């Protein structure tokens, strides 16, 4: 450059200010673009026009408030796979993991202490609960169990209605009793809402397929899924629970990949209203989830499955149930905050669930790290959702002569720890 | 056999039923095998059949009836019915997998010396060689030039 600039013969003493614009600590003046950006036209009959239309639709959804976002995302009705959380299909949990991009981690996060198998050492006290309070809770649990199984004079429950008629009221009493007793230890519960038999719905898109027959043959179509879940009860709170692990920790997790179509699971398609619902409408202040309680369906019998040598499917069923229900709930919570497929969550959403059939309790924790599950957004998305779960733990052995035999303190402690989870 | 209420459970000791293992038309998960079964069999029959006679651990069985088409017509314009058949999708237990084997693999043709096939192949190769252009022209056509 120096060779090209012609210096005057008489070198002036006051040099003009720096002519070289490429200095580090000065910035070139930012020029406002004089014309709007050139985009592909929307009205032409071309592939770029289709892409532009899709892009403009996405931008429109991003720019609108939350209610409009929800209604725009769930507006068009098309055939979709209806995912039932309580499914008797074999290996249902692997399929559901693939649909929701979830990795399963056996055991619970470090916050919770699992009750050890058959150790005789007394369980360590729950932080925040003294022994007297724990003894009160223990007596309340025995009272609830005895009420349903011993004190009430009941006829034998109708066929396949035992869960609804016996375990349902017991769980309701247990949940209400526990939340009431723990309200003084956990200030969240003072402003929380306990729903009885709520509805939780979620709608999302995951993979793609080429339409084999019909007037749209040969075109790509995203596979749509819908979960309609009816948990027994759930607790919704006003603040969000803290995350179990940071987002980056989920990058290393493994999600099973399944190449066959969801039809083979077996899973069936239907077309009806796409719903996204946490259990309460949008303006409700208690929009974050805390714990869900699920009852096992009446046709699920461990002993029958053991007789048919299907003992491994017992745990598979519970895991699939926890996974689907919690994914639907956390996903709906995230949508209520305005995060959707193209706007991924900035903070992880966390919820817990307890699935029980009266005697056996299984505990699940779910961390939603990503909602971007459709093909275009999932291409470079290293985040995965995480599910922690336990095997089913027995709460009590039986009821004899007005006494509960073999009450497992570890399970009660774990229940209490679950409910005491607060930010 | 299906249990009807009031009647004792019928048991068959030497069934006259035969299952046909077929290649699935659509891609199935690795633990699923597809059978064509007689119309009178039920899911429980299939499960017991495979477990007791063939010692195959069966997890779940799903069945459907395939309608054979009645659309084709013969030279007398009468409708010709293709028979209906029942298909069973059997999911194997204990983590076993099954893929339908390749029954008609392609054999590499090894032509015997001095036989008709070898002469025919040589002749076909010569013909193809004649149709090709002169390699010295470097892909240019023969439309122009001398």
PDB file of N, CA and C in Angstrom, chain A residues 182-270:
ATOM      1  N   UNK A 182     -46.984 -31.403  54.676  1.00  0.00           N
ATOM      2  CA  UNK A 182     -45.691 -30.855  54.278  1.00  0.00           C
ATOM      3  C   UNK A 182     -45.789 -29.383  53.901  1.00  0.00           C
ATOM      4  N   UNK A 183     -46.991 -28.812  53.985  1.00  0.00           N
ATOM      5  CA  UNK A 183     -47.126 -27.407  53.579  1.00  0.00           C
ATOM      6  C   UNK A 183     -46.288 -26.494  54.470  1.00  0.00           C
ATOM      7  N   UNK A 184     -46.124 -26.860  55.745  1.00  0.00           N
ATOM      8  CA  UNK A 184     -45.346 -25.970  56.598  1.00  0.00           C
ATOM      9  C   UNK A 184     -43.842 -26.104  56.334  1.00  0.00           C
ATOM     10  N   UNK A 185     -43.431 -27.247  55.745  1.00  0.00           N
ATOM     11  CA  UNK A 185     -42.010 -27.406  55.452  1.00  0.00           C
ATOM     12  C   UNK A 185     -41.684 -26.899  54.061  1.00  0.00           C
ATOM     13  N   UNK A 186     -42.625 -27.018  53.147  1.00  0.00           N
ATOM     14  CA  UNK A 186     -42.386 -26.615  51.766  1.00  0.00           C
ATOM     15  C   UNK A 186     -43.311 -25.455  51.429  1.00  0.00           C
ATOM     16  N   UNK A 187     -42.821 -24.213  51.485  1.00  0.00           N
ATOM     17  CA  UNK A 187     -43.709 -23.046  51.279  1.00  0.00           C
ATOM     18  C   UNK A 187     -44.332 -22.993  49.898  1.00  0.00           C
ATOM     19  N   UNK A 188     -43.797 -23.792  48.940  1.00  0.00           N
ATOM     20  CA  UNK A 188     -44.393 -23.794  47.592  1.00  0.00           C
ATOM     21  C   UNK A 188     -45.837 -24.230  47.625  1.00  0.00           C
ATOM     22  N   UNK A 189     -46.137 -25.198  48.531  1.00  0.00           N
ATOM     23  CA  UNK A 189     -47.474 -25.793  48.515  1.00  0.00           C
ATOM     24  C   UNK A 189     -48.558 -24.815  48.951  1.00  0.00           C
ATOM     25  N   UNK A 190     -48.163 -23.706  49.603  1.00  0.00           N
ATOM     26  CA  UNK A 190     -49.187 -22.750  50.033  1.00  0.00           C
ATOM     27  C   UNK A 190     -49.835 -22.083  48.831  1.00  0.00           C
ATOM     28  N   UNK A 191     -49.047 -21.950  47.719  1.00  0.00           N
ATOM     29  CA  UNK A 191     -49.606 -21.290  46.543  1.00  0.00           C
ATOM     30  C   UNK A 191     -49.837 -22.273  45.407  1.00  0.00           C
ATOM     31  N   UNK A 192     -49.748 -23.568  45.727  1.00  0.00           N
ATOM     32  CA  UNK A 192     -49.833 -24.530  44.624  1.00  0.00           C
ATOM     33  C   UNK A 192     -51.277 -24.955  44.432  1.00  0.00           C
ATOM     34  N   UNK A 193     -51.503 -25.754  43.397  1.00  0.00           N
ATOM     35  CA  UNK A 193     -52.850 -26.249  43.145  1.00  0.00           C
ATOM     36  C   UNK A 193     -52.768 -27.743  42.922  1.00  0.00           C
ATOM     37  N   UNK A 194     -53.618 -28.476  43.618  1.00  0.00           N
ATOM     38  CA  UNK A 194     -53.663 -29.929  43.495  1.00  0.00           C
ATOM     39  C   UNK A 194     -54.868 -30.284  42.644  1.00  0.00           C
ATOM     40  N   UNK A 195     -54.604 -30.839  41.455  1.00  0.00           N
ATOM     41  CA  UNK A 195     -55.717 -31.209  40.572  1.00  0.00           C
ATOM     42  C   UNK A 195     -56.083 -32.654  40.802  1.00  0.00           C
ATOM     43  N   UNK A 196     -57.392 -32.947  40.775  1.00  0.00           N
ATOM     44  CA  UNK A 196     -57.861 -34.326  40.890  1.00  0.00           C
ATOM     45  C   UNK A 196     -58.395 -34.746  39.536  1.00  0.00           C
ATOM     46  N   UNK A 197     -57.853 -35.838  39.015  1.00  0.00           N
ATOM     47  CA  UNK A 197     -58.220 -36.343  37.690  1.00  0.00           C
ATOM     48  C   UNK A 197     -58.128 -35.280  36.604  1.00  0.00           C
ATOM     49  N   UNK A 198     -56.933 -34.662  36.448  1.00  0.00           N
ATOM     50  CA  UNK A 198     -56.818 -33.634  35.425  1.00  0.00           C
ATOM     51  C   UNK A 198     -56.581 -34.248  34.060  1.00  0.00           C
ATOM     52  N   UNK A 199     -56.498 -33.378  33.082  1.00  0.00           N
ATOM     53  CA  UNK A 199     -56.243 -33.818  31.721  1.00  0.00           C
ATOM     54  C   UNK A 199     -54.940 -33.183  31.283  1.00  0.00           C
ATOM     55  N   UNK A 200     -54.061 -33.981  30.642  1.00  0.00           N
ATOM     56  CA  UNK A 200     -52.805 -33.423  30.143  1.00  0.00           C
ATOM     57  C   UNK A 200     -52.690 -33.824  28.687  1.00  0.00           C
ATOM     58  N   UNK A 201     -52.534 -32.874  27.786  1.00  0.00           N
ATOM     59  CA  UNK A 201     -52.427 -33.187  26.355  1.00  0.00           C
ATOM     60  C   UNK A 201     -51.185 -32.537  25.790  1.00  0.00           C
ATOM     61  N   UNK A 202     -50.614 -33.198  24.786  1.00  0.00           N
ATOM     62  CA  UNK A 202     -49.473 -32.614  24.091  1.00  0.00           C
ATOM     63  C   UNK A 202     -49.455 -33.100  22.659  1.00  0.00           C
ATOM     64  N   UNK A 203     -49.019 -32.209  21.750  1.00  0.00           N
ATOM     65  CA  UNK A 203     -48.992 -32.513  20.317  1.00  0.00           C
ATOM     66  C   UNK A 203     -47.625 -32.138  19.789  1.00  0.00           C
ATOM     67  N   UNK A 204     -46.948 -33.050  19.085  1.00  0.00           N
ATOM     68  CA  UNK A 204     -45.644 -32.708  18.526  1.00  0.00           C
ATOM     69  C   UNK A 204     -45.400 -33.497  17.249  1.00  0.00           C
ATOM     70  N   UNK A 205     -44.333 -33.073  16.530  1.00  0.00           N
ATOM     71  CA  UNK A 205     -43.955 -33.739  15.285  1.00  0.00           C
ATOM     72  C   UNK A 205     -42.558 -34.290  15.455  1.00  0.00           C
ATOM     73  N   UNK A 206     -42.332 -35.490  14.956  1.00  0.00           N
ATOM     74  CA  UNK A 206     -40.989 -36.048  15.173  1.00  0.00           C
ATOM     75  C   UNK A 206     -40.267 -36.412  13.890  1.00  0.00           C
ATOM     76  N   UNK A 207     -40.700 -37.415  13.167  1.00  0.00           N
ATOM     77  CA  UNK A 207     -39.890 -37.866  12.030  1.00  0.00           C
ATOM     78  C   UNK A 207     -40.521 -37.456  10.723  1.00  0.00           C
ATOM     79  N   UNK A 208     -40.134 -38.149   9.659  1.00  0.00           N
ATOM     80  CA  UNK A 208     -40.721 -37.859   8.351  1.00  0.00           C
ATOM     81  C   UNK A 208     -40.946 -39.158   7.635  1.00  0.00           C
ATOM     82  N   UNK A 209     -41.900 -39.155   6.700  1.00  0.00           N
ATOM     83  CA  UNK A 209     -42.037 -40.343   5.869  1.00  0.00           C
ATOM     84  C   UNK A 209     -42.501 -39.878   4.507  1.00  0.00           C
ATOM     85  N   UNK A 210     -42.273 -40.759   3.513  1.00  0.00           N
ATOM     86  CA  UNK A 210     -42.740 -40.448   2.168  1.00  0.00           C
ATOM     87  C   UNK A 210     -44.110 -41.084   2.023  1.00  0.00           C
ATOM     88  N   UNK A 211     -45.092 -40.306   1.565  1.00  0.00           N
ATOM     89  CA  UNK A 211     -46.460 -40.825   1.472  1.00  0.00           C
ATOM     90  C   UNK A 211     -46.499 -41.846   0.345  1.00  0.00           C
ATOM     91  N   UNK A 212     -46.910 -43.112   0.626  1.00  0.00           N
ATOM     92  CA  UNK A 212     -46.808 -44.138  -0.413  1.00  0.00           C
ATOM     93  C   UNK A 212     -47.909 -44.078  -1.469  1.00  0.00           C
ATOM     94  N   UNK A 213     -49.161 -43.765  -1.039  1.00  0.00           N
ATOM     95  CA  UNK A 213     -50.280 -43.806  -1.988  1.00  0.00           C
ATOM     96  C   UNK A 213     -51.125 -42.572  -1.785  1.00  0.00           C
ATOM     97  N   UNK A 214     -51.896 -42.256  -2.777  1.00  0.00           N
ATOM     98  CA  UNK A 214     -52.812 -41.130  -2.626  1.00  0.00           C
ATOM     99  C   UNK A 214     -52.391 -40.000  -3.531  1.00  0.00           C
ATOM    100  N   UNK A 215     -53.170 -38.896  -3.472  1.00  0.00           N
ATOM    101  CA  UNK A 215     -52.874 -37.806  -4.383  1.00  0.00           C
ATOM    102  C   UNK A 215     -51.627 -37.042  -3.945  1.00  0.00           C
ATOM    103  N   UNK A 216     -51.138 -37.282  -2.719  1.00  0.00           N
ATOM    104  CA  UNK A 216     -49.907 -36.616  -2.278  1.00  0.00           C
ATOM    105  C   UNK A 216     -48.741 -37.578  -2.292  1.00  0.00           C
ATOM    106  N   UNK A 217     -48.782 -38.560  -3.178  1.00  0.00           N
ATOM    107  CA  UNK A 217     -47.770 -39.607  -3.183  1.00  0.00           C
ATOM    108  C   UNK A 217     -46.404 -39.078  -3.543  1.00  0.00           C
ATOM    109  N   UNK A 218     -45.402 -39.573  -2.827  1.00  0.00           N
ATOM    110  CA  UNK A 218     -44.027 -39.167  -3.121  1.00  0.00           C
ATOM    111  C   UNK A 218     -43.568 -37.967  -2.327  1.00  0.00           C
ATOM    112  N   UNK A 219     -44.482 -37.266  -1.634  1.00  0.00           N
ATOM    113  CA  UNK A 219     -44.071 -36.072  -0.900  1.00  0.00           C
ATOM    114  C   UNK A 219     -43.719 -36.434   0.530  1.00  0.00           C
ATOM    115  N   UNK A 220     -42.912 -35.593   1.143  1.00  0.00           N
ATOM    116  CA  UNK A 220     -42.491 -35.817   2.525  1.00  0.00           C
ATOM    117  C   UNK A 220     -43.566 -35.308   3.466  1.00  0.00           C
ATOM    118  N   UNK A 221     -43.838 -36.112   4.506  1.00  0.00           N
ATOM    119  CA  UNK A 221     -44.846 -35.705   5.485  1.00  0.00           C
ATOM    120  C   UNK A 221     -44.289 -35.938   6.876  1.00  0.00           C
ATOM    121  N   UNK A 222     -44.394 -34.960   7.780  1.00  0.00           N
ATOM    122  CA  UNK A 222     -43.885 -35.207   9.136  1.00  0.00           C
ATOM    123  C   UNK A 222     -44.839 -36.125   9.896  1.00  0.00           C
ATOM    124  N   UNK A 223     -44.278 -37.004  10.754  1.00  0.00           N
ATOM    125  CA  UNK A 223     -45.170 -37.867  11.557  1.00  0.00           C
ATOM    126  C   UNK A 223     -45.573 -37.076  12.792  1.00  0.00           C
ATOM    127  N   UNK A 224     -46.908 -37.002  13.024  1.00  0.00           N
ATOM    128  CA  UNK A 224     -47.434 -36.217  14.135  1.00  0.00           C
ATOM    129  C   UNK A 224     -47.855 -37.168  15.245  1.00  0.00           C
ATOM    130  N   UNK A 225     -47.681 -36.725  16.494  1.00  0.00           N
ATOM    131  CA  UNK A 225     -48.062 -37.541  17.646  1.00  0.00           C
ATOM    132  C   UNK A 225     -48.913 -36.709  18.581  1.00  0.00           C
ATOM    133  N   UNK A 226     -49.785 -37.386  19.309  1.00  0.00           N
ATOM    134  CA  UNK A 226     -50.607 -36.694  20.310  1.00  0.00           C
ATOM    135  C   UNK A 226     -50.707 -37.585  21.524  1.00  0.00           C
ATOM    136  N   UNK A 227     -50.491 -37.004  22.697  1.00  0.00           N
ATOM    137  CA  UNK A 227     -50.689 -37.751  23.951  1.00  0.00           C
ATOM    138  C   UNK A 227     -51.882 -37.136  24.657  1.00  0.00           C
ATOM    139  N   UNK A 228     -52.856 -37.976  25.051  1.00  0.00           N
ATOM    140  CA  UNK A 228     -53.961 -37.521  25.910  1.00  0.00           C
ATOM    141  C   UNK A 228     -53.897 -38.343  27.179  1.00  0.00           C
ATOM    142  N   UNK A 229     -53.478 -37.708  28.271  1.00  0.00           N
ATOM    143  CA  UNK A 229     -53.217 -38.453  29.489  1.00  0.00           C
ATOM    144  C   UNK A 229     -54.173 -37.992  30.581  1.00  0.00           C
ATOM    145  N   UNK A 230     -54.594 -38.923  31.452  1.00  0.00           N
ATOM    146  CA  UNK A 230     -55.440 -38.567  32.595  1.00  0.00           C
ATOM    147  C   UNK A 230     -54.787 -39.087  33.860  1.00  0.00           C
ATOM    148  N   UNK A 231     -53.829 -38.352  34.440  1.00  0.00           N
ATOM    149  CA  UNK A 231     -53.240 -38.829  35.692  1.00  0.00           C
ATOM    150  C   UNK A 231     -54.262 -38.807  36.817  1.00  0.00           C
ATOM    151  N   UNK A 232     -53.960 -39.517  37.871  1.00  0.00           N
ATOM    152  CA  UNK A 232     -54.890 -39.577  38.999  1.00  0.00           C
ATOM    153  C   UNK A 232     -54.946 -38.226  39.690  1.00  0.00           C
ATOM    154  N   UNK A 233     -53.773 -37.621  39.907  1.00  0.00           N
ATOM    155  CA  UNK A 233     -53.737 -36.294  40.519  1.00  0.00           C
ATOM    156  C   UNK A 233     -52.393 -35.674  40.204  1.00  0.00           C
ATOM    157  N   UNK A 234     -52.316 -34.366  40.285  1.00  0.00           N
ATOM    158  CA  UNK A 234     -51.046 -33.686  40.066  1.00  0.00           C
ATOM    159  C   UNK A 234     -50.985 -32.392  40.863  1.00  0.00           C
ATOM    160  N   UNK A 235     -49.738 -31.995  41.137  1.00  0.00           N
ATOM    161  CA  UNK A 235     -49.502 -30.770  41.902  1.00  0.00           C
ATOM    162  C   UNK A 235     -48.806 -29.788  40.971  1.00  0.00           C
ATOM    163  N   UNK A 236     -49.409 -28.612  40.829  1.00  0.00           N
ATOM    164  CA  UNK A 236     -48.816 -27.565  39.997  1.00  0.00           C
ATOM    165  C   UNK A 236     -48.375 -26.419  40.886  1.00  0.00           C
ATOM    166  N   UNK A 237     -47.196 -25.861  40.616  1.00  0.00           N
ATOM    167  CA  UNK A 237     -46.657 -24.810  41.486  1.00  0.00           C
ATOM    168  C   UNK A 237     -46.384 -23.555  40.676  1.00  0.00           C
ATOM    169  N   UNK A 238     -46.107 -22.455  41.414  1.00  0.00           N
ATOM    170  CA  UNK A 238     -45.926 -21.163  40.760  1.00  0.00           C
ATOM    171  C   UNK A 238     -44.490 -20.925  40.332  1.00  0.00           C
ATOM    172  N   UNK A 239     -43.526 -21.629  40.962  1.00  0.00           N
ATOM    173  CA  UNK A 239     -42.136 -21.436  40.541  1.00  0.00           C
ATOM    174  C   UNK A 239     -41.645 -22.714  39.892  1.00  0.00           C
ATOM    175  N   UNK A 240     -40.561 -22.599  39.140  1.00  0.00           N
ATOM    176  CA  UNK A 240     -40.069 -23.776  38.446  1.00  0.00           C
ATOM    177  C   UNK A 240     -39.095 -24.545  39.326  1.00  0.00           C
ATOM    178  N   UNK A 241     -39.126 -25.879  39.228  1.00  0.00           N
ATOM    179  CA  UNK A 241     -38.183 -26.686  39.997  1.00  0.00           C
ATOM    180  C   UNK A 241     -36.785 -26.542  39.396  1.00  0.00           C
ATOM    181  N   UNK A 242     -35.734 -26.638  40.228  1.00  0.00           N
ATOM    182  CA  UNK A 242     -34.385 -26.504  39.672  1.00  0.00           C
ATOM    183  C   UNK A 242     -34.018 -27.734  38.863  1.00  0.00           C
ATOM    184  N   UNK A 243     -33.062 -27.547  37.946  1.00  0.00           N
ATOM    185  CA  UNK A 243     -32.691 -28.640  37.051  1.00  0.00           C
ATOM    186  C   UNK A 243     -31.878 -29.682  37.805  1.00  0.00           C
ATOM    187  N   UNK A 244     -31.932 -30.920  37.337  1.00  0.00           N
ATOM    188  CA  UNK A 244     -31.162 -31.986  37.981  1.00  0.00           C
ATOM    189  C   UNK A 244     -29.738 -32.017  37.466  1.00  0.00           C
ATOM    190  N   UNK A 245     -29.575 -31.875  36.140  1.00  0.00           N
ATOM    191  CA  UNK A 245     -28.215 -31.786  35.582  1.00  0.00           C
ATOM    192  C   UNK A 245     -28.207 -30.640  34.575  1.00  0.00           C
ATOM    193  N   UNK A 246     -27.044 -30.033  34.329  1.00  0.00           N
ATOM    194  CA  UNK A 246     -27.009 -28.967  33.327  1.00  0.00           C
ATOM    195  C   UNK A 246     -27.320 -29.515  31.938  1.00  0.00           C
ATOM    196  N   UNK A 247     -27.717 -28.589  31.057  1.00  0.00           N
ATOM    197  CA  UNK A 247     -28.113 -28.961  29.695  1.00  0.00           C
ATOM    198  C   UNK A 247     -27.022 -29.745  28.979  1.00  0.00           C
ATOM    199  N   UNK A 248     -25.769 -29.286  29.169  1.00  0.00           N
ATOM    200  CA  UNK A 248     -24.685 -29.877  28.400  1.00  0.00           C
ATOM    201  C   UNK A 248     -24.455 -31.333  28.775  1.00  0.00           C
ATOM    202  N   UNK A 249     -24.865 -31.701  29.979  1.00  0.00           N
ATOM    203  CA  UNK A 249     -24.630 -33.084  30.397  1.00  0.00           C
ATOM    204  C   UNK A 249     -25.474 -34.061  29.586  1.00  0.00           C
ATOM    205  N   UNK A 250     -26.516 -33.557  28.938  1.00  0.00           N
ATOM    206  CA  UNK A 250     -27.376 -34.485  28.206  1.00  0.00           C
ATOM    207  C   UNK A 250     -26.832 -34.795  26.832  1.00  0.00           C
ATOM    208  N   UNK A 251     -25.759 -34.078  26.411  1.00  0.00           N
ATOM    209  CA  UNK A 251     -25.266 -34.306  25.057  1.00  0.00           C
ATOM    210  C   UNK A 251     -24.736 -35.721  24.897  1.00  0.00           C
ATOM    211  N   UNK A 252     -24.208 -36.284  25.995  1.00  0.00           N
ATOM    212  CA  UNK A 252     -23.562 -37.597  25.883  1.00  0.00           C
ATOM    213  C   UNK A 252     -24.554 -38.736  25.989  1.00  0.00           C
ATOM    214  N   UNK A 253     -25.790 -38.452  26.350  1.00  0.00           N
ATOM    215  CA  UNK A 253     -26.743 -39.540  26.592  1.00  0.00           C
ATOM    216  C   UNK A 253     -27.129 -40.232  25.293  1.00  0.00           C
ATOM    217  N   UNK A 254     -27.596 -41.475  25.420  1.00  0.00           N
ATOM    218  CA  UNK A 254     -27.923 -42.269  24.220  1.00  0.00           C
ATOM    219  C   UNK A 254     -29.403 -42.462  24.111  1.00  0.00           C
ATOM    220  N   UNK A 255     -29.919 -42.240  22.926  1.00  0.00           N
ATOM    221  CA  UNK A 255     -31.344 -42.437  22.679  1.00  0.00           C
ATOM    222  C   UNK A 255     -31.479 -43.580  21.676  1.00  0.00           C
ATOM    223  N   UNK A 256     -32.298 -44.608  21.951  1.00  0.00           N
ATOM    224  CA  UNK A 256     -32.406 -45.711  20.984  1.00  0.00           C
ATOM    225  C   UNK A 256     -33.019 -45.250  19.675  1.00  0.00           C
ATOM    226  N   UNK A 257     -32.427 -45.708  18.561  1.00  0.00           N
ATOM    227  CA  UNK A 257     -32.906 -45.319  17.237  1.00  0.00           C
ATOM    228  C   UNK A 257     -33.710 -46.478  16.672  1.00  0.00           C
ATOM    229  N   UNK A 258     -34.905 -46.189  16.200  1.00  0.00           N
ATOM    230  CA  UNK A 258     -35.735 -47.248  15.619  1.00  0.00           C
ATOM    231  C   UNK A 258     -36.076 -46.841  14.202  1.00  0.00           C
ATOM    232  N   UNK A 259     -35.759 -47.717  13.248  1.00  0.00           N
ATOM    233  CA  UNK A 259     -35.930 -47.341  11.849  1.00  0.00           C
ATOM    234  C   UNK A 259     -37.306 -47.704  11.313  1.00  0.00           C
ATOM    235  N   UNK A 260     -38.000 -48.659  11.950  1.00  0.00           N
ATOM    236  CA  UNK A 260     -39.308 -49.052  11.409  1.00  0.00           C
ATOM    237  C   UNK A 260     -40.359 -48.022  11.767  1.00  0.00           C
ATOM    238  N   UNK A 261     -41.447 -48.027  10.987  1.00  0.00           N
ATOM    239  CA  UNK A 261     -42.498 -47.027  11.177  1.00  0.00           C
ATOM    240  C   UNK A 261     -43.220 -47.272  12.499  1.00  0.00           C
ATOM    241  N   UNK A 262     -43.813 -46.222  13.106  1.00  0.00           N
ATOM    242  CA  UNK A 262     -44.503 -46.400  14.383  1.00  0.00           C
ATOM    243  C   UNK A 262     -45.708 -47.331  14.294  1.00  0.00           C
ATOM    244  N   UNK A 263     -46.233 -47.584  13.067  1.00  0.00           N
ATOM    245  CA  UNK A 263     -47.358 -48.502  12.913  1.00  0.00           C
ATOM    246  C   UNK A 263     -47.072 -49.857  13.507  1.00  0.00           C
ATOM    247  N   UNK A 264     -45.807 -50.275  13.459  1.00  0.00           N
ATOM    248  CA  UNK A 264     -45.457 -51.643  13.841  1.00  0.00           C
ATOM    249  C   UNK A 264     -45.428 -51.839  15.330  1.00  0.00           C
ATOM    250  N   UNK A 265     -45.665 -50.782  16.085  1.00  0.00           N
ATOM    251  CA  UNK A 265     -45.455 -50.881  17.544  1.00  0.00           C
ATOM    252  C   UNK A 265     -46.414 -51.783  18.287  1.00  0.00           C
ATOM    253  N   UNK A 266     -47.713 -51.864  18.172  1.00  0.00           N
ATOM    254  CA  UNK A 266     -48.609 -51.200  17.217  1.00  0.00           C
ATOM    255  C   UNK A 266     -49.136 -49.858  17.716  1.00  0.00           C
ATOM    256  N   UNK A 267     -49.196 -48.899  16.820  1.00  0.00           N
ATOM    257  CA  UNK A 267     -49.673 -47.566  17.156  1.00  0.00           C
ATOM    258  C   UNK A 267     -50.622 -47.154  16.043  1.00  0.00           C
ATOM    259  N   UNK A 268     -51.731 -46.510  16.396  1.00  0.00           N
ATOM    260  CA  UNK A 268     -52.744 -46.247  15.385  1.00  0.00           C
ATOM    261  C   UNK A 268     -52.943 -44.760  15.182  1.00  0.00           C
ATOM    262  N   UNK A 269     -53.447 -44.392  13.979  1.00  0.00           N
ATOM    263  CA  UNK A 269     -53.578 -42.978  13.650  1.00  0.00           C
ATOM    264  C   UNK A 269     -55.034 -42.572  13.649  1.00  0.00           C
ATOM    265  N   UNK A 270     -55.249 -41.336  14.041  1.00  0.00           N
ATOM    266  CA  UNK A 270     -56.598 -40.797  14.045  1.00  0.00           C
ATOM    267  C   UNK A 270     -56.493 -39.321  13.749  1.00  0.00           C
TER     268      UNK A 270
END
